[in-house]
XYZ file of N, CA and C in Angstrom:
312
model
N 1.008 -1.103 -0.160
C -0.090 0.260 0.236
C 1.027 1.289 0.182
N 0.413 2.069 -0.792
C 2.188 3.361 -1.009
C 0.702 4.549 0.138
N 1.456 5.002 0.927
C 1.271 5.861 1.905
C 2.169 7.569 1.933
N 1.341 8.322 2.097
C 1.948 9.381 1.971
C 2.053 9.776 3.876
N 3.010 10.163 4.280
C 3.655 10.653 5.545
C 4.087 12.137 5.981
N 3.250 12.662 6.715
C 4.584 14.063 7.397
C 4.914 13.211 8.612
N 6.478 13.425 8.986
C 7.197 13.091 10.462
C 7.524 14.053 11.072
N 7.136 14.680 11.771
C 8.377 15.902 12.261
C 8.793 14.980 13.895
N 10.099 14.715 14.017
C 11.038 13.813 14.747
C 11.395 14.902 15.752
N 11.450 15.272 17.223
C 11.647 16.414 17.732
C 12.701 15.624 18.958
N 14.198 14.821 18.766
C 14.568 14.962 20.407
C 15.084 15.293 21.288
N 14.205 15.191 22.367
C 14.255 15.154 23.802
C 15.855 15.263 24.572
N 16.308 16.585 24.772
C 17.525 16.376 26.111
C 18.551 16.464 24.899
N 18.329 17.402 24.542
C 19.938 17.581 23.663
C 20.276 19.143 23.192
N 19.477 20.021 24.233
C 20.099 21.089 23.457
C 18.733 21.508 22.775
N 19.300 23.521 22.395
C 18.290 24.220 21.766
C 17.971 23.896 20.359
N 19.679 23.159 19.757
C 19.475 23.353 18.103
C 19.053 21.633 17.810
N 18.048 21.547 16.852
C 17.951 20.078 17.072
C 18.272 19.747 15.112
N 18.904 20.559 14.499
C 19.304 20.598 13.361
C 20.112 19.335 12.963
N 21.120 18.934 13.784
C 21.946 17.321 13.538
C 20.959 16.201 13.655
N 20.364 16.468 14.316
C 19.622 14.986 14.251
C 18.074 15.076 13.364
N 17.951 16.502 13.174
C 17.072 16.298 11.530
C 17.530 15.667 10.452
N 18.114 16.032 9.933
C 19.850 15.918 8.990
C 20.030 14.497 8.986
N 20.373 14.031 10.669
C 20.527 12.502 10.573
C 19.148 11.687 10.248
N 18.087 12.574 10.425
C 17.235 11.424 10.140
C 16.298 11.521 8.434
N 17.037 12.632 7.895
C 16.898 13.043 6.436
C 17.993 12.242 5.741
N 19.096 11.442 6.256
C 19.369 10.722 5.424
C 19.305 9.523 6.120
N 18.426 9.050 7.173
C 18.254 7.628 7.120
C 17.222 7.359 5.577
N 16.204 8.808 5.322
C 14.865 8.510 5.110
C 15.713 8.345 3.232
N 16.355 9.340 3.509
C 17.379 8.761 1.970
C 18.117 7.323 2.053
N 18.718 7.118 2.419
C 19.450 5.428 2.758
C 17.998 4.359 2.466
N 16.914 4.767 3.112
C 15.636 3.753 2.323
C 15.042 3.897 0.913
N 15.727 4.673 0.618
C 15.522 4.516 -1.182
C 13.874 6.067 -1.154
N 13.726 6.711 0.115
C 12.625 7.627 0.184
C 12.966 9.043 -0.625
N 12.511 9.791 -1.068
C 12.679 11.458 -1.012
C 11.836 12.316 -0.475
N 12.566 12.926 -0.021
C 11.677 13.545 1.966
C 11.614 15.017 1.402
N 10.423 15.486 1.644
C 10.719 17.097 1.066
C 10.672 17.318 2.269
N 11.479 18.141 3.280
C 11.414 19.280 4.362
C 10.702 20.538 4.302
N 10.616 20.617 5.299
C 9.992 21.925 5.506
C 10.621 22.405 7.050
N 9.308 23.472 7.675
C 10.239 24.500 8.495
C 10.017 23.635 9.524
N 8.686 22.442 9.857
C 8.073 21.805 10.882
C 8.434 20.318 10.727
N 8.763 19.918 9.515
C 9.012 18.484 9.874
C 8.753 18.053 8.064
N 8.890 17.259 7.557
C 9.347 16.084 5.995
C 8.098 15.484 5.988
N 8.099 15.426 4.802
C 6.703 14.930 4.022
C 7.398 13.764 3.418
N 6.952 12.550 3.291
C 7.769 11.514 2.806
C 6.070 10.425 2.097
N 6.616 9.976 0.941
C 6.104 8.867 0.290
C 6.352 7.555 0.008
N 5.806 6.929 0.011
C 6.913 5.294 -0.932
C 5.332 4.509 0.058
N 5.900 2.852 -0.187
C 5.586 1.704 0.390
C 5.218 1.843 1.659
N 3.814 1.491 2.279
C 3.926 1.603 3.707
C 4.840 1.089 4.508
N 5.132 -0.466 4.248
C 6.466 -0.714 5.288
C 7.766 -0.499 5.021
N 8.261 0.312 3.993
C 9.176 0.878 3.568
C 9.537 2.364 4.703
N 8.151 2.850 4.248
C 8.084 4.353 5.075
C 8.215 4.072 6.603
N 7.235 3.157 7.118
C 7.664 2.690 8.661
C 9.021 1.955 9.204
N 9.308 1.521 8.347
C 11.037 0.825 9.145
C 11.806 1.993 8.519
N 11.164 2.953 8.041
C 12.547 4.464 7.843
C 11.805 5.321 9.625
N 10.903 5.449 9.285
C 10.412 6.263 10.766
C 11.153 5.450 11.956
N 11.261 3.681 12.225
C 12.285 3.152 12.939
C 13.256 3.619 12.995
N 14.109 3.330 11.671
C 15.545 3.397 11.607
C 15.840 5.036 12.119
N 14.916 6.325 11.739
C 14.862 7.486 12.226
C 15.760 7.183 13.715
N 14.697 6.517 14.713
C 14.551 6.300 16.218
C 15.796 6.132 16.574
N 16.198 4.863 15.688
C 17.601 4.246 16.166
C 18.307 4.848 16.110
N 18.567 5.475 14.987
C 19.706 6.658 14.163
C 20.203 7.813 15.534
N 18.863 8.268 15.714
C 18.814 9.300 16.614
C 19.411 9.216 17.829
N 18.441 7.676 18.456
C 18.664 7.883 19.988
C 20.765 7.382 19.522
N 20.709 6.755 19.122
C 22.727 6.197 19.028
C 23.176 7.715 18.905
N 22.866 8.965 18.447
C 23.210 10.224 18.267
C 23.587 10.468 19.417
N 23.064 10.000 20.595
C 23.066 10.793 21.907
C 21.324 11.393 22.834
N 20.380 10.895 21.556
C 19.205 11.759 22.201
C 18.541 11.022 23.166
N 18.246 11.223 24.520
C 17.505 10.344 25.381
C 15.950 9.814 24.904
N 15.805 10.925 24.422
C 14.114 11.005 24.430
C 13.786 11.208 22.809
N 12.610 11.092 22.284
C 12.321 11.375 21.015
C 10.817 11.411 20.743
N 10.546 12.303 20.652
C 8.758 12.757 20.532
C 8.706 13.176 19.030
N 7.775 11.989 18.452
C 7.626 12.284 16.769
C 6.308 12.464 16.502
N 5.495 12.662 15.849
C 4.519 13.161 14.894
C 4.607 12.486 13.396
N 3.490 11.947 13.681
C 3.229 11.030 12.243
C 1.626 11.873 11.703
N 1.238 12.092 10.045
C 0.478 11.934 9.290
C 0.724 11.310 8.466
N -0.634 10.233 8.357
C -0.208 9.030 7.770
C -1.778 9.743 6.810
N -1.282 9.341 5.538
C -2.936 9.299 4.776
C -2.344 8.269 3.455
N -3.551 7.765 3.226
C -3.590 6.569 2.089
C -5.038 6.652 1.151
N -4.476 6.471 -0.229
C -6.337 6.734 -0.230
C -6.553 5.461 -1.594
N -7.422 4.749 -2.356
C -7.456 3.759 -2.955
C -8.276 3.769 -4.074
N -8.464 5.163 -4.547
C -9.678 5.255 -5.340
C -8.676 5.484 -6.925
N -7.214 6.499 -6.524
C -6.673 6.214 -7.723
C -4.922 6.631 -7.262
N -3.906 7.004 -7.989
C -2.577 6.852 -7.317
C -2.532 8.541 -7.410
N -1.556 9.286 -6.398
C -1.241 10.599 -6.325
C -0.547 11.171 -5.139
N 0.917 11.343 -6.197
C 1.619 11.565 -5.368
C 1.269 13.285 -4.326
N 2.429 13.230 -3.358
C 2.435 14.924 -2.795
C 2.659 15.627 -4.035
N 3.098 15.827 -4.397
C 3.869 16.691 -5.648
C 2.166 17.180 -6.621
N 1.137 16.239 -6.703
C 0.220 16.311 -7.649
C -0.393 16.996 -6.331
N -0.796 17.032 -5.169
C -1.591 17.738 -4.317
C -1.339 19.281 -4.463
N 0.305 19.592 -3.940
C 0.492 20.734 -4.344
C 0.124 21.514 -5.423
N 0.835 20.789 -6.715
C 0.056 21.523 -8.150
C -1.443 21.734 -7.795
N -2.293 20.900 -7.122
C -3.727 20.630 -7.854
C -4.176 22.192 -6.475
N -3.283 22.651 -5.421
C -3.460 23.983 -4.937
C -3.079 24.859 -6.065
N -1.798 24.826 -6.539
C -1.294 25.899 -7.183
C -2.144 26.558 -8.282
N -2.678 25.273 -8.812
C -2.999 25.621 -9.641
C -4.645 26.665 -9.926
N -5.390 25.769 -8.491
C -6.336 26.669 -7.925
C -5.941 28.106 -7.695
N -4.756 28.277 -7.103
C -4.339 29.572 -6.637
C -4.167 30.399 -8.335
N -4.156 30.045 -8.902
C -3.148 30.878 -10.228
C -4.458 30.872 -11.076
N -5.715 30.774 -10.423
C -6.692 30.716 -11.846
C -7.970 31.490 -11.035
N -7.736 31.416 -10.214
C -8.378 32.361 -8.891
C -8.276 33.932 -9.421
N -9.371 34.987 -9.129
C -9.182 35.977 -9.312
C -9.143 36.559 -8.124
N -8.061 37.695 -8.005
C -7.537 38.688 -6.958
C -8.833 38.964 -6.041
N -8.349 39.010 -5.259
C -9.360 38.923 -3.614
C -8.940 40.030 -2.547
């Protein structure tokens, strides 16, 4: 089953800057063959359910190995069976509507 996921992994007990830990998770996602769309408060990822969920687990393992004693992660998970739709399709749909909408 294909899945679209937004993951926000927050290491706890590591100080103020979390960017080294986010970078570690991004590398894990890439090593799993997933393309992540990083944004300010998380990463959007799409792929096979099992591959994505294994990668989420691997992110936790890697960030713990990096020294984070605790991790809090939120996931938003979306699936659909009526048709194939990539994350880029969702964004393009809204952008198309914005481009054709009259100025307000």
